[in-house]
C-alpha atoms as an extended CHARMM CRD file, in Angstrom:
* protein
*
       261  EXT
         1         1  UNK       CA              0.0570000000        0.1530000000        0.0600000000  PROA      1               0.0000000000
         2         2  UNK       CA              1.3340000000        3.4100000000       -0.9870000000  PROA      2               0.0000000000
         3         3  UNK       CA              1.6260000000        5.8320000000        2.8340000000  PROA      3               0.0000000000
         4         4  UNK       CA              2.4640000000        9.2850000000        2.5500000000  PROA      4               0.0000000000
         5         5  UNK       CA              5.8390000000        9.8590000000        4.7950000000  PROA      5               0.0000000000
         6         6  UNK       CA              5.3210000000       11.3680000000        8.1030000000  PROA      6               0.0000000000
         7         7  UNK       CA              3.2440000000       14.4050000000        9.1090000000  PROA      7               0.0000000000
         8         8  UNK       CA             -0.2060000000       15.3820000000        8.7960000000  PROA      8               0.0000000000
         9         9  UNK       CA             -2.5780000000       12.2910000000        8.7110000000  PROA      9               0.0000000000
        10        10  UNK       CA             -4.2210000000       11.9210000000        4.6390000000  PROA      10              0.0000000000
        11        11  UNK       CA             -8.0920000000       13.8940000000        4.3290000000  PROA      11              0.0000000000
        12        12  UNK       CA             -8.0520000000       11.2910000000        1.9660000000  PROA      12              0.0000000000
        13        13  UNK       CA             -7.3330000000        7.3020000000        1.8850000000  PROA      13              0.0000000000
        14        14  UNK       CA             -8.2470000000        4.6780000000       -0.5570000000  PROA      14              0.0000000000
        15        15  UNK       CA             -7.0370000000        0.9870000000        0.5340000000  PROA      15              0.0000000000
        16        16  UNK       CA             -7.3100000000       -1.9100000000       -1.7080000000  PROA      16              0.0000000000
        17        17  UNK       CA            -10.1420000000       -0.5130000000       -3.8990000000  PROA      17              0.0000000000
        18        18  UNK       CA            -11.2150000000       -2.7830000000       -6.5940000000  PROA      18              0.0000000000
        19        19  UNK       CA            -14.2400000000       -2.6420000000       -8.7360000000  PROA      19              0.0000000000
        20        20  UNK       CA            -15.6060000000       -4.9820000000      -11.2130000000  PROA      20              0.0000000000
        21        21  UNK       CA            -18.4070000000       -4.9080000000      -13.6980000000  PROA      21              0.0000000000
        22        22  UNK       CA            -18.8530000000       -8.5560000000      -14.0510000000  PROA      22              0.0000000000
        23        23  UNK       CA            -16.2000000000      -10.0740000000      -15.8660000000  PROA      23              0.0000000000
        24        24  UNK       CA            -14.4530000000       -6.8620000000      -16.5880000000  PROA      24              0.0000000000
        25        25  UNK       CA            -11.7840000000       -4.8290000000      -13.4240000000  PROA      25              0.0000000000
        26        26  UNK       CA            -12.4380000000       -1.4700000000      -13.9470000000  PROA      26              0.0000000000
        27        27  UNK       CA            -10.3880000000       -1.1760000000      -10.4070000000  PROA      27              0.0000000000
        28        28  UNK       CA             -8.1600000000       -3.3670000000       -9.1780000000  PROA      28              0.0000000000
        29        29  UNK       CA             -7.0080000000       -3.1880000000       -5.4870000000  PROA      29              0.0000000000
        30        30  UNK       CA             -6.2480000000        0.4810000000       -5.9910000000  PROA      30              0.0000000000
        31        31  UNK       CA             -4.0710000000        2.2490000000       -2.3870000000  PROA      31              0.0000000000
        32        32  UNK       CA             -3.0990000000        5.9350000000       -2.0940000000  PROA      32              0.0000000000
        33        33  UNK       CA             -4.1900000000        9.4520000000        0.1260000000  PROA      33              0.0000000000
        34        34  UNK       CA             -4.0090000000       12.0520000000       -0.1650000000  PROA      34              0.0000000000
        35        35  UNK       CA             -1.5890000000       14.7000000000        2.3920000000  PROA      35              0.0000000000
        36        36  UNK       CA             -3.8260000000       17.9700000000        3.8780000000  PROA      36              0.0000000000
        37        37  UNK       CA             -3.5150000000       21.1700000000        0.7700000000  PROA      37              0.0000000000
        38        38  UNK       CA             -2.0720000000       19.2620000000       -1.6090000000  PROA      38              0.0000000000
        39        39  UNK       CA             -2.4720000000       18.7490000000       -5.2370000000  PROA      39              0.0000000000
        40        40  UNK       CA             -2.1670000000       15.5460000000       -6.0590000000  PROA      40              0.0000000000
        41        41  UNK       CA             -2.0870000000       14.6670000000      -10.2460000000  PROA      41              0.0000000000
        42        42  UNK       CA             -4.1330000000       10.9830000000      -11.1230000000  PROA      42              0.0000000000
        43        43  UNK       CA             -3.0500000000       10.2730000000      -15.1950000000  PROA      43              0.0000000000
        44        44  UNK       CA             -2.8530000000        7.7130000000      -17.0890000000  PROA      44              0.0000000000
        45        45  UNK       CA             -3.7780000000        6.1800000000      -20.9840000000  PROA      45              0.0000000000
        46        46  UNK       CA             -7.1530000000        5.9730000000      -22.2090000000  PROA      46              0.0000000000
        47        47  UNK       CA             -8.6710000000        2.7550000000      -20.0210000000  PROA      47              0.0000000000
        48        48  UNK       CA             -6.2970000000        3.5190000000      -17.4520000000  PROA      48              0.0000000000
        49        49  UNK       CA             -9.3910000000        3.1860000000      -15.1950000000  PROA      49              0.0000000000
        50        50  UNK       CA             -9.4060000000        6.5230000000      -13.9290000000  PROA      50              0.0000000000
        51        51  UNK       CA            -12.7570000000        8.0700000000      -14.3120000000  PROA      51              0.0000000000
        52        52  UNK       CA            -14.2880000000        4.9050000000      -12.5780000000  PROA      52              0.0000000000
        53        53  UNK       CA            -11.2740000000        5.8380000000       -9.5130000000  PROA      53              0.0000000000
        54        54  UNK       CA            -12.7990000000        9.1600000000       -9.3620000000  PROA      54              0.0000000000
        55        55  UNK       CA            -16.4720000000        7.6850000000       -9.9200000000  PROA      55              0.0000000000
        56        56  UNK       CA            -15.6670000000        5.7420000000       -6.8480000000  PROA      56              0.0000000000
        57        57  UNK       CA            -14.1520000000        8.3570000000       -4.3400000000  PROA      57              0.0000000000
        58        58  UNK       CA            -16.8690000000       10.7640000000       -5.1330000000  PROA      58              0.0000000000
        59        59  UNK       CA            -19.2820000000        8.5960000000       -4.1200000000  PROA      59              0.0000000000
        60        60  UNK       CA            -20.9390000000        8.1290000000       -7.4250000000  PROA      60              0.0000000000
        61        61  UNK       CA            -19.9650000000        4.1530000000       -7.3570000000  PROA      61              0.0000000000
        62        62  UNK       CA            -19.1590000000        2.2860000000       -4.9920000000  PROA      62              0.0000000000
        63        63  UNK       CA            -16.8110000000       -0.1420000000       -4.4390000000  PROA      63              0.0000000000
        64        64  UNK       CA            -17.1950000000       -3.7670000000       -4.9110000000  PROA      64              0.0000000000
        65        65  UNK       CA            -14.0200000000       -4.6460000000       -1.9890000000  PROA      65              0.0000000000
        66        66  UNK       CA            -11.8780000000       -2.4450000000       -0.1220000000  PROA      66              0.0000000000
        67        67  UNK       CA            -12.2700000000        1.4520000000        2.2290000000  PROA      67              0.0000000000
        68        68  UNK       CA            -12.4820000000        5.1050000000        1.1050000000  PROA      68              0.0000000000
        69        69  UNK       CA            -11.8650000000        7.1840000000        4.0220000000  PROA      69              0.0000000000
        70        70  UNK       CA            -12.8300000000       10.8350000000        4.1050000000  PROA      70              0.0000000000
        71        71  UNK       CA            -10.0060000000       11.5280000000        7.6220000000  PROA      71              0.0000000000
        72        72  UNK       CA            -10.5390000000        8.3120000000       10.0220000000  PROA      72              0.0000000000
        73        73  UNK       CA            -14.3700000000        8.1550000000        8.5320000000  PROA      73              0.0000000000
        74        74  UNK       CA            -15.1760000000        4.6360000000        6.2530000000  PROA      74              0.0000000000
        75        75  UNK       CA            -17.2120000000        6.9430000000        3.4230000000  PROA      75              0.0000000000
        76        76  UNK       CA            -17.1810000000        3.7080000000        1.1320000000  PROA      76              0.0000000000
        77        77  UNK       CA            -21.0720000000        2.8440000000        1.3790000000  PROA      77              0.0000000000
        78        78  UNK       CA            -22.2550000000        6.5150000000        1.6030000000  PROA      78              0.0000000000
        79        79  UNK       CA            -23.9110000000        8.5530000000       -1.5810000000  PROA      79              0.0000000000
        80        80  UNK       CA            -22.2360000000       11.1860000000       -3.3100000000  PROA      80              0.0000000000
        81        81  UNK       CA            -24.8140000000       13.8200000000       -1.3060000000  PROA      81              0.0000000000
        82        82  UNK       CA            -23.3630000000       12.5010000000        2.2340000000  PROA      82              0.0000000000
        83        83  UNK       CA            -19.7190000000       13.0920000000        0.6980000000  PROA      83              0.0000000000
        84        84  UNK       CA            -20.8620000000       16.3750000000       -0.2910000000  PROA      84              0.0000000000
        85        85  UNK       CA            -21.8830000000       16.6860000000        3.8110000000  PROA      85              0.0000000000
        86        86  UNK       CA            -17.8620000000       15.7540000000        4.9460000000  PROA      86              0.0000000000
        87        87  UNK       CA            -16.3500000000       18.2090000000        2.6940000000  PROA      87              0.0000000000
        88        88  UNK       CA            -16.0350000000       16.4560000000       -0.4780000000  PROA      88              0.0000000000
        89        89  UNK       CA            -16.7910000000       18.7560000000       -3.8320000000  PROA      89              0.0000000000
        90        90  UNK       CA            -16.5820000000       17.4710000000       -7.2570000000  PROA      90              0.0000000000
        91        91  UNK       CA            -16.9690000000       19.3690000000      -10.4800000000  PROA      91              0.0000000000
        92        92  UNK       CA            -17.5570000000       17.7920000000      -13.8020000000  PROA      92              0.0000000000
        93        93  UNK       CA            -15.4940000000       16.6390000000      -17.2070000000  PROA      93              0.0000000000
        94        94  UNK       CA            -18.5330000000       18.4330000000      -19.4570000000  PROA      94              0.0000000000
        95        95  UNK       CA            -19.8840000000       21.0990000000      -16.4990000000  PROA      95              0.0000000000
        96        96  UNK       CA            -23.6390000000       20.9750000000      -16.8800000000  PROA      96              0.0000000000
        97        97  UNK       CA            -25.3010000000       24.6680000000      -14.7450000000  PROA      97              0.0000000000
        98        98  UNK       CA            -28.5600000000       25.0820000000      -15.1280000000  PROA      98              0.0000000000
        99        99  UNK       CA            -28.8470000000       27.3300000000      -18.8780000000  PROA      99              0.0000000000
       100       100  UNK       CA            -31.7930000000       29.7470000000      -18.3990000000  PROA      100             0.0000000000
       101       101  UNK       CA            -31.0480000000       30.6170000000      -14.3180000000  PROA      101             0.0000000000
       102       102  UNK       CA            -28.0420000000       33.3120000000      -14.2200000000  PROA      102             0.0000000000
       103       103  UNK       CA            -24.9350000000       32.8600000000      -13.2450000000  PROA      103             0.0000000000
       104       104  UNK       CA            -25.9500000000       33.7410000000       -9.6890000000  PROA      104             0.0000000000
       105       105  UNK       CA            -28.7710000000       31.5750000000       -8.8560000000  PROA      105             0.0000000000
       106       106  UNK       CA            -26.5860000000       28.4870000000      -10.4690000000  PROA      106             0.0000000000
       107       107  UNK       CA            -23.5810000000       29.6180000000       -7.3820000000  PROA      107             0.0000000000
       108       108  UNK       CA            -26.7940000000       30.5310000000       -4.6210000000  PROA      108             0.0000000000
       109       109  UNK       CA            -27.9200000000       26.2690000000       -5.4010000000  PROA      109             0.0000000000
       110       110  UNK       CA            -25.0280000000       24.5950000000       -4.1020000000  PROA      110             0.0000000000
       111       111  UNK       CA            -25.4460000000       26.7490000000       -0.8930000000  PROA      111             0.0000000000
       112       112  UNK       CA            -25.0720000000       24.1160000000        2.3630000000  PROA      112             0.0000000000
       113       113  UNK       CA            -28.0300000000       24.1230000000        5.1710000000  PROA      113             0.0000000000
       114       114  UNK       CA            -29.9000000000       26.8850000000        4.6900000000  PROA      114             0.0000000000
       115       115  UNK       CA            -32.3840000000       27.6480000000        6.7310000000  PROA      115             0.0000000000
       116       116  UNK       CA            -35.2530000000       28.8040000000        4.0810000000  PROA      116             0.0000000000
       117       117  UNK       CA            -35.2510000000       24.8260000000        3.2190000000  PROA      117             0.0000000000
       118       118  UNK       CA            -36.7490000000       24.0800000000        5.9730000000  PROA      118             0.0000000000
       119       119  UNK       CA            -40.6500000000       25.0320000000        5.5250000000  PROA      119             0.0000000000
       120       120  UNK       CA            -41.5410000000       25.8410000000        8.7780000000  PROA      120             0.0000000000
       121       121  UNK       CA            -38.4060000000       28.1930000000        9.0120000000  PROA      121             0.0000000000
       122       122  UNK       CA            -39.5980000000       30.5800000000        6.7520000000  PROA      122             0.0000000000
       123       123  UNK       CA            -42.0400000000       30.6080000000        9.2300000000  PROA      123             0.0000000000
       124       124  UNK       CA            -40.6240000000       30.9050000000       12.4270000000  PROA      124             0.0000000000
       125       125  UNK       CA            -37.2160000000       32.4530000000       11.4300000000  PROA      125             0.0000000000
       126       126  UNK       CA            -37.4920000000       34.6640000000        8.9700000000  PROA      126             0.0000000000
       127       127  UNK       CA            -34.6400000000       37.2440000000        9.7820000000  PROA      127             0.0000000000
       128       128  UNK       CA            -32.5640000000       33.9070000000       10.5860000000  PROA      128             0.0000000000
       129       129  UNK       CA            -33.6000000000       32.9680000000        7.0310000000  PROA      129             0.0000000000
       130       130  UNK       CA            -33.4130000000       36.8510000000        5.2370000000  PROA      130             0.0000000000
       131       131  UNK       CA            -29.8270000000       37.0400000000        6.5490000000  PROA      131             0.0000000000
       132       132  UNK       CA            -28.6670000000       33.7460000000        5.6920000000  PROA      132             0.0000000000
       133       133  UNK       CA            -29.5360000000       34.7520000000        2.1120000000  PROA      133             0.0000000000
       134       134  UNK       CA            -28.2680000000       38.0840000000        2.0640000000  PROA      134             0.0000000000
       135       135  UNK       CA            -24.8150000000       36.7230000000        2.8680000000  PROA      135             0.0000000000
       136       136  UNK       CA            -25.2020000000       33.4840000000        0.5690000000  PROA      136             0.0000000000
       137       137  UNK       CA            -25.7510000000       35.9460000000       -2.1450000000  PROA      137             0.0000000000
       138       138  UNK       CA            -23.1950000000       38.5090000000       -0.9230000000  PROA      138             0.0000000000
       139       139  UNK       CA            -20.6880000000       35.0380000000       -0.9460000000  PROA      139             0.0000000000
       140       140  UNK       CA            -22.3010000000       33.8130000000       -4.1570000000  PROA      140             0.0000000000
       141       141  UNK       CA            -21.2250000000       37.7920000000       -6.3200000000  PROA      141             0.0000000000
       142       142  UNK       CA            -17.1120000000       37.1620000000       -4.3730000000  PROA      142             0.0000000000
       143       143  UNK       CA            -17.0470000000       33.9290000000       -5.6640000000  PROA      143             0.0000000000
       144       144  UNK       CA            -18.4440000000       35.3370000000       -9.3050000000  PROA      144             0.0000000000
       145       145  UNK       CA            -15.7070000000       37.9020000000       -8.5500000000  PROA      145             0.0000000000
       146       146  UNK       CA            -12.9500000000       35.0730000000       -7.7620000000  PROA      146             0.0000000000
       147       147  UNK       CA            -13.3950000000       33.4350000000      -10.7540000000  PROA      147             0.0000000000
       148       148  UNK       CA            -14.1080000000       36.6040000000      -13.0920000000  PROA      148             0.0000000000
       149       149  UNK       CA            -17.7210000000       36.4140000000      -14.3420000000  PROA      149             0.0000000000
       150       150  UNK       CA            -18.6150000000       39.2650000000      -11.9620000000  PROA      150             0.0000000000
       151       151  UNK       CA            -20.3260000000       41.1590000000      -14.9270000000  PROA      151             0.0000000000
       152       152  UNK       CA            -22.2950000000       37.8910000000      -16.1640000000  PROA      152             0.0000000000
       153       153  UNK       CA            -23.4390000000       37.5350000000      -12.3000000000  PROA      153             0.0000000000
       154       154  UNK       CA            -28.0090000000       38.5170000000      -13.8640000000  PROA      154             0.0000000000
       155       155  UNK       CA            -27.1910000000       36.7040000000      -17.4980000000  PROA      155             0.0000000000
       156       156  UNK       CA            -28.0170000000       33.3030000000      -18.3530000000  PROA      156             0.0000000000
       157       157  UNK       CA            -25.3720000000       30.9250000000      -17.7170000000  PROA      157             0.0000000000
       158       158  UNK       CA            -26.4050000000       29.7860000000      -21.5060000000  PROA      158             0.0000000000
       159       159  UNK       CA            -24.5950000000       32.1700000000      -22.6450000000  PROA      159             0.0000000000
       160       160  UNK       CA            -21.0670000000       31.0270000000      -21.1990000000  PROA      160             0.0000000000
       161       161  UNK       CA            -17.8300000000       29.3280000000      -23.5080000000  PROA      161             0.0000000000
       162       162  UNK       CA            -17.0870000000       26.0590000000      -22.0820000000  PROA      162             0.0000000000
       163       163  UNK       CA            -14.3180000000       28.0290000000      -20.3200000000  PROA      163             0.0000000000
       164       164  UNK       CA            -16.8370000000       29.8550000000      -18.4250000000  PROA      164             0.0000000000
       165       165  UNK       CA            -18.2570000000       27.0360000000      -17.3700000000  PROA      165             0.0000000000
       166       166  UNK       CA            -15.6310000000       25.6560000000      -16.0980000000  PROA      166             0.0000000000
       167       167  UNK       CA            -15.2850000000       28.8920000000      -13.5390000000  PROA      167             0.0000000000
       168       168  UNK       CA            -18.4880000000       28.8820000000      -13.1930000000  PROA      168             0.0000000000
       169       169  UNK       CA            -18.4880000000       25.1890000000      -11.4130000000  PROA      169             0.0000000000
       170       170  UNK       CA            -15.5420000000       25.7060000000       -9.9940000000  PROA      170             0.0000000000
       171       171  UNK       CA            -17.3910000000       28.7520000000       -7.7690000000  PROA      171             0.0000000000
       172       172  UNK       CA            -20.3730000000       26.1400000000       -7.9570000000  PROA      172             0.0000000000
       173       173  UNK       CA            -18.1250000000       23.7770000000       -6.2740000000  PROA      173             0.0000000000
       174       174  UNK       CA            -17.1320000000       26.5260000000       -3.8230000000  PROA      174             0.0000000000
       175       175  UNK       CA            -19.6400000000       27.8210000000       -2.1220000000  PROA      175             0.0000000000
       176       176  UNK       CA            -20.2920000000       24.8190000000       -0.7710000000  PROA      176             0.0000000000
       177       177  UNK       CA            -16.8240000000       25.7220000000        1.2430000000  PROA      177             0.0000000000
       178       178  UNK       CA            -15.3810000000       22.0730000000        0.9000000000  PROA      178             0.0000000000
       179       179  UNK       CA            -11.8380000000       20.8150000000        2.1600000000  PROA      179             0.0000000000
       180       180  UNK       CA            -11.4210000000       18.2750000000       -0.6400000000  PROA      180             0.0000000000
       181       181  UNK       CA            -12.5430000000       18.8880000000       -3.9140000000  PROA      181             0.0000000000
       182       182  UNK       CA            -12.1290000000       16.8530000000       -7.0630000000  PROA      182             0.0000000000
       183       183  UNK       CA            -11.6640000000       18.0210000000      -11.1110000000  PROA      183             0.0000000000
       184       184  UNK       CA            -12.1200000000       15.9950000000      -13.4310000000  PROA      184             0.0000000000
       185       185  UNK       CA            -10.5430000000       17.4590000000      -16.8020000000  PROA      185             0.0000000000
       186       186  UNK       CA            -10.2730000000       20.8190000000      -15.9440000000  PROA      186             0.0000000000
       187       187  UNK       CA             -8.2780000000       21.7440000000      -18.6240000000  PROA      187             0.0000000000
       188       188  UNK       CA            -10.8280000000       19.9960000000      -21.6260000000  PROA      188             0.0000000000
       189       189  UNK       CA            -12.0820000000       22.3820000000      -23.8840000000  PROA      189             0.0000000000
       190       190  UNK       CA            -10.9690000000       25.3580000000      -22.3140000000  PROA      190             0.0000000000
       191       191  UNK       CA             -9.2010000000       28.2580000000      -24.8520000000  PROA      191             0.0000000000
       192       192  UNK       CA             -5.1560000000       28.8440000000      -23.7060000000  PROA      192             0.0000000000
       193       193  UNK       CA             -6.5630000000       32.6640000000      -21.9410000000  PROA      193             0.0000000000
       194       194  UNK       CA             -9.1630000000       30.4270000000      -20.2110000000  PROA      194             0.0000000000
       195       195  UNK       CA             -7.2050000000       27.7920000000      -19.0820000000  PROA      195             0.0000000000
       196       196  UNK       CA             -4.6240000000       30.0620000000      -17.4610000000  PROA      196             0.0000000000
       197       197  UNK       CA             -7.0070000000       32.1700000000      -15.1820000000  PROA      197             0.0000000000
       198       198  UNK       CA             -8.2660000000       28.3620000000      -14.4460000000  PROA      198             0.0000000000
       199       199  UNK       CA             -4.4900000000       27.3920000000      -13.1230000000  PROA      199             0.0000000000
       200       200  UNK       CA             -4.3380000000       31.0560000000      -10.9990000000  PROA      200             0.0000000000
       201       201  UNK       CA             -8.0360000000       29.9270000000       -9.7600000000  PROA      201             0.0000000000
       202       202  UNK       CA             -7.2210000000       26.6050000000       -8.4840000000  PROA      202             0.0000000000
       203       203  UNK       CA             -3.8290000000       28.3060000000       -7.1440000000  PROA      203             0.0000000000
       204       204  UNK       CA             -5.3710000000       30.6670000000       -5.3530000000  PROA      204             0.0000000000
       205       205  UNK       CA             -7.4400000000       28.2270000000       -3.7450000000  PROA      205             0.0000000000
       206       206  UNK       CA             -4.8460000000       25.6000000000       -2.3750000000  PROA      206             0.0000000000
       207       207  UNK       CA             -2.9520000000       28.1980000000       -0.6190000000  PROA      207             0.0000000000
       208       208  UNK       CA             -6.4550000000       28.9690000000        1.5530000000  PROA      208             0.0000000000
       209       209  UNK       CA             -5.3380000000       25.1380000000        2.1820000000  PROA      209             0.0000000000
       210       210  UNK       CA             -8.2810000000       23.3820000000        0.0880000000  PROA      210             0.0000000000
       211       211  UNK       CA             -7.0580000000       20.0640000000       -1.2050000000  PROA      211             0.0000000000
       212       212  UNK       CA             -6.8730000000       18.9100000000       -4.5710000000  PROA      212             0.0000000000
       213       213  UNK       CA             -7.2220000000       15.4340000000       -7.0190000000  PROA      213             0.0000000000
       214       214  UNK       CA             -8.0020000000       15.8700000000      -10.6010000000  PROA      214             0.0000000000
       215       215  UNK       CA             -7.9790000000       13.8610000000      -13.4230000000  PROA      215             0.0000000000
       216       216  UNK       CA             -6.2660000000       15.5340000000      -16.5200000000  PROA      216             0.0000000000
       217       217  UNK       CA             -4.4240000000       15.0820000000      -19.5440000000  PROA      217             0.0000000000
       218       218  UNK       CA             -3.2110000000       17.8690000000      -20.0050000000  PROA      218             0.0000000000
       219       219  UNK       CA              0.3590000000       17.0570000000      -18.9750000000  PROA      219             0.0000000000
       220       220  UNK       CA              2.1180000000       20.6560000000      -18.8880000000  PROA      220             0.0000000000
       221       221  UNK       CA             -0.5250000000       21.2090000000      -16.1480000000  PROA      221             0.0000000000
       222       222  UNK       CA             -0.2380000000       19.2250000000      -14.0580000000  PROA      222             0.0000000000
       223       223  UNK       CA              3.5700000000       19.3520000000      -14.2560000000  PROA      223             0.0000000000
       224       224  UNK       CA              2.5490000000       22.3600000000      -13.4630000000  PROA      224             0.0000000000
       225       225  UNK       CA             -0.0070000000       22.2670000000      -10.2580000000  PROA      225             0.0000000000
       226       226  UNK       CA             -0.1670000000       19.1140000000       -9.1970000000  PROA      226             0.0000000000
       227       227  UNK       CA              2.8680000000       18.2780000000       -5.7330000000  PROA      227             0.0000000000
       228       228  UNK       CA              2.3560000000       14.6710000000       -6.5010000000  PROA      228             0.0000000000
       229       229  UNK       CA              1.0270000000       12.5880000000       -9.8690000000  PROA      229             0.0000000000
       230       230  UNK       CA             -0.3040000000        8.6880000000       -9.4490000000  PROA      230             0.0000000000
       231       231  UNK       CA             -0.3750000000        6.8920000000      -12.4590000000  PROA      231             0.0000000000
       232       232  UNK       CA             -2.8500000000        3.7900000000      -13.7570000000  PROA      232             0.0000000000
       233       233  UNK       CA             -2.5110000000        1.2280000000      -16.5200000000  PROA      233             0.0000000000
       234       234  UNK       CA             -4.9470000000       -1.2250000000      -16.3790000000  PROA      234             0.0000000000
       235       235  UNK       CA             -6.5380000000       -0.5510000000      -13.5770000000  PROA      235             0.0000000000
       236       236  UNK       CA             -3.4450000000       -0.6440000000      -10.9410000000  PROA      236             0.0000000000
       237       237  UNK       CA             -1.8390000000        2.1420000000       -9.6620000000  PROA      237             0.0000000000
       238       238  UNK       CA              2.2000000000        2.1340000000      -11.5330000000  PROA      238             0.0000000000
       239       239  UNK       CA              4.0420000000        4.5890000000      -10.2610000000  PROA      239             0.0000000000
       240       240  UNK       CA              3.6920000000        7.1780000000       -7.9050000000  PROA      240             0.0000000000
       241       241  UNK       CA              5.9230000000       11.0210000000       -7.6010000000  PROA      241             0.0000000000
       242       242  UNK       CA              6.8960000000       14.4620000000       -8.7390000000  PROA      242             0.0000000000
       243       243  UNK       CA              5.5490000000       15.5390000000      -12.1890000000  PROA      243             0.0000000000
       244       244  UNK       CA              9.3210000000       15.6990000000      -13.3970000000  PROA      244             0.0000000000
       245       245  UNK       CA             10.2580000000       11.9330000000      -11.7110000000  PROA      245             0.0000000000
       246       246  UNK       CA              7.0900000000       10.2810000000      -12.8910000000  PROA      246             0.0000000000
       247       247  UNK       CA              7.5390000000       11.6500000000      -16.7350000000  PROA      247             0.0000000000
       248       248  UNK       CA             11.1680000000       10.2650000000      -16.8810000000  PROA      248             0.0000000000
       249       249  UNK       CA              9.2800000000        5.9010000000      -15.2570000000  PROA      249             0.0000000000
       250       250  UNK       CA             10.3190000000        4.5240000000      -18.1400000000  PROA      250             0.0000000000
       251       251  UNK       CA              7.4980000000        1.7480000000      -16.6710000000  PROA      251             0.0000000000
       252       252  UNK       CA              5.0110000000        5.5270000000      -17.2410000000  PROA      252             0.0000000000
       253       253  UNK       CA              6.5110000000        5.8490000000      -21.0500000000  PROA      253             0.0000000000
       254       254  UNK       CA              6.0400000000        2.2850000000      -21.7340000000  PROA      254             0.0000000000
       255       255  UNK       CA              1.9360000000        3.0410000000      -20.2470000000  PROA      255             0.0000000000
       256       256  UNK       CA              1.5940000000        5.9410000000      -22.6700000000  PROA      256             0.0000000000
       257       257  UNK       CA              3.3470000000        4.5800000000      -26.1500000000  PROA      257             0.0000000000
       258       258  UNK       CA              3.1210000000        0.9300000000      -25.7460000000  PROA      258             0.0000000000
       259       259  UNK       CA             -0.6360000000        0.7950000000      -25.5650000000  PROA      259             0.0000000000
       260       260  UNK       CA             -1.4930000000       -0.4890000000      -22.5390000000  PROA      260             0.0000000000
       261       261  UNK       CA             -5.3620000000       -0.1440000000      -21.2770000000  PROA      261             0.0000000000
């Protein structure tokens, strides 16, 4: 099993996790740990099992065997919604905001634990509900400003480009105040100028102490952002290390150029 060096306990642990679909093993006894405050990359050739591993961590699918822990808590059978409540949130490779809602409304929908979500609170505690709604609106506007979309706050999400939708997705995730963010190919479909903005915003969020686990095919982005990289091939952990180290590992070169699935 891959373990972190001596230091703070991991914020996320994957222990001998496998996922089988009939006779196909998509993830085969994967183990790794995510350290607090790091940006950890997960890379590998097409068909390596990265997306399945990501879905297992996010709670979209349940493992066939093994354990997934957030901190010390086993969340292997918990839903994605429950994991959000534990501080783990994710973005998607293809963001799907509500197209007819404004950017502000899309971000507000991600707010957790609002008193106004409970019917009777609106009658019994109207002052508290109004105060929370005002605070949420202010927070949402701050996040839209942070991702450089404040000028479009009241525009419908359908007007956004692909890169802008990635930025909106980042604002929506941050609205839930997560401790860990799973990023699913943040560079996919993004032009060069907006990619620089996304990289800069991820770094800025990470500097506040938020931990990241990201899947990405853009190796340049991985090398610029990630403190450590995991490489998967054929559903298994092939190697791990710094971006420079894994890029020179003969096993990684063989996996990418030798056609490992």
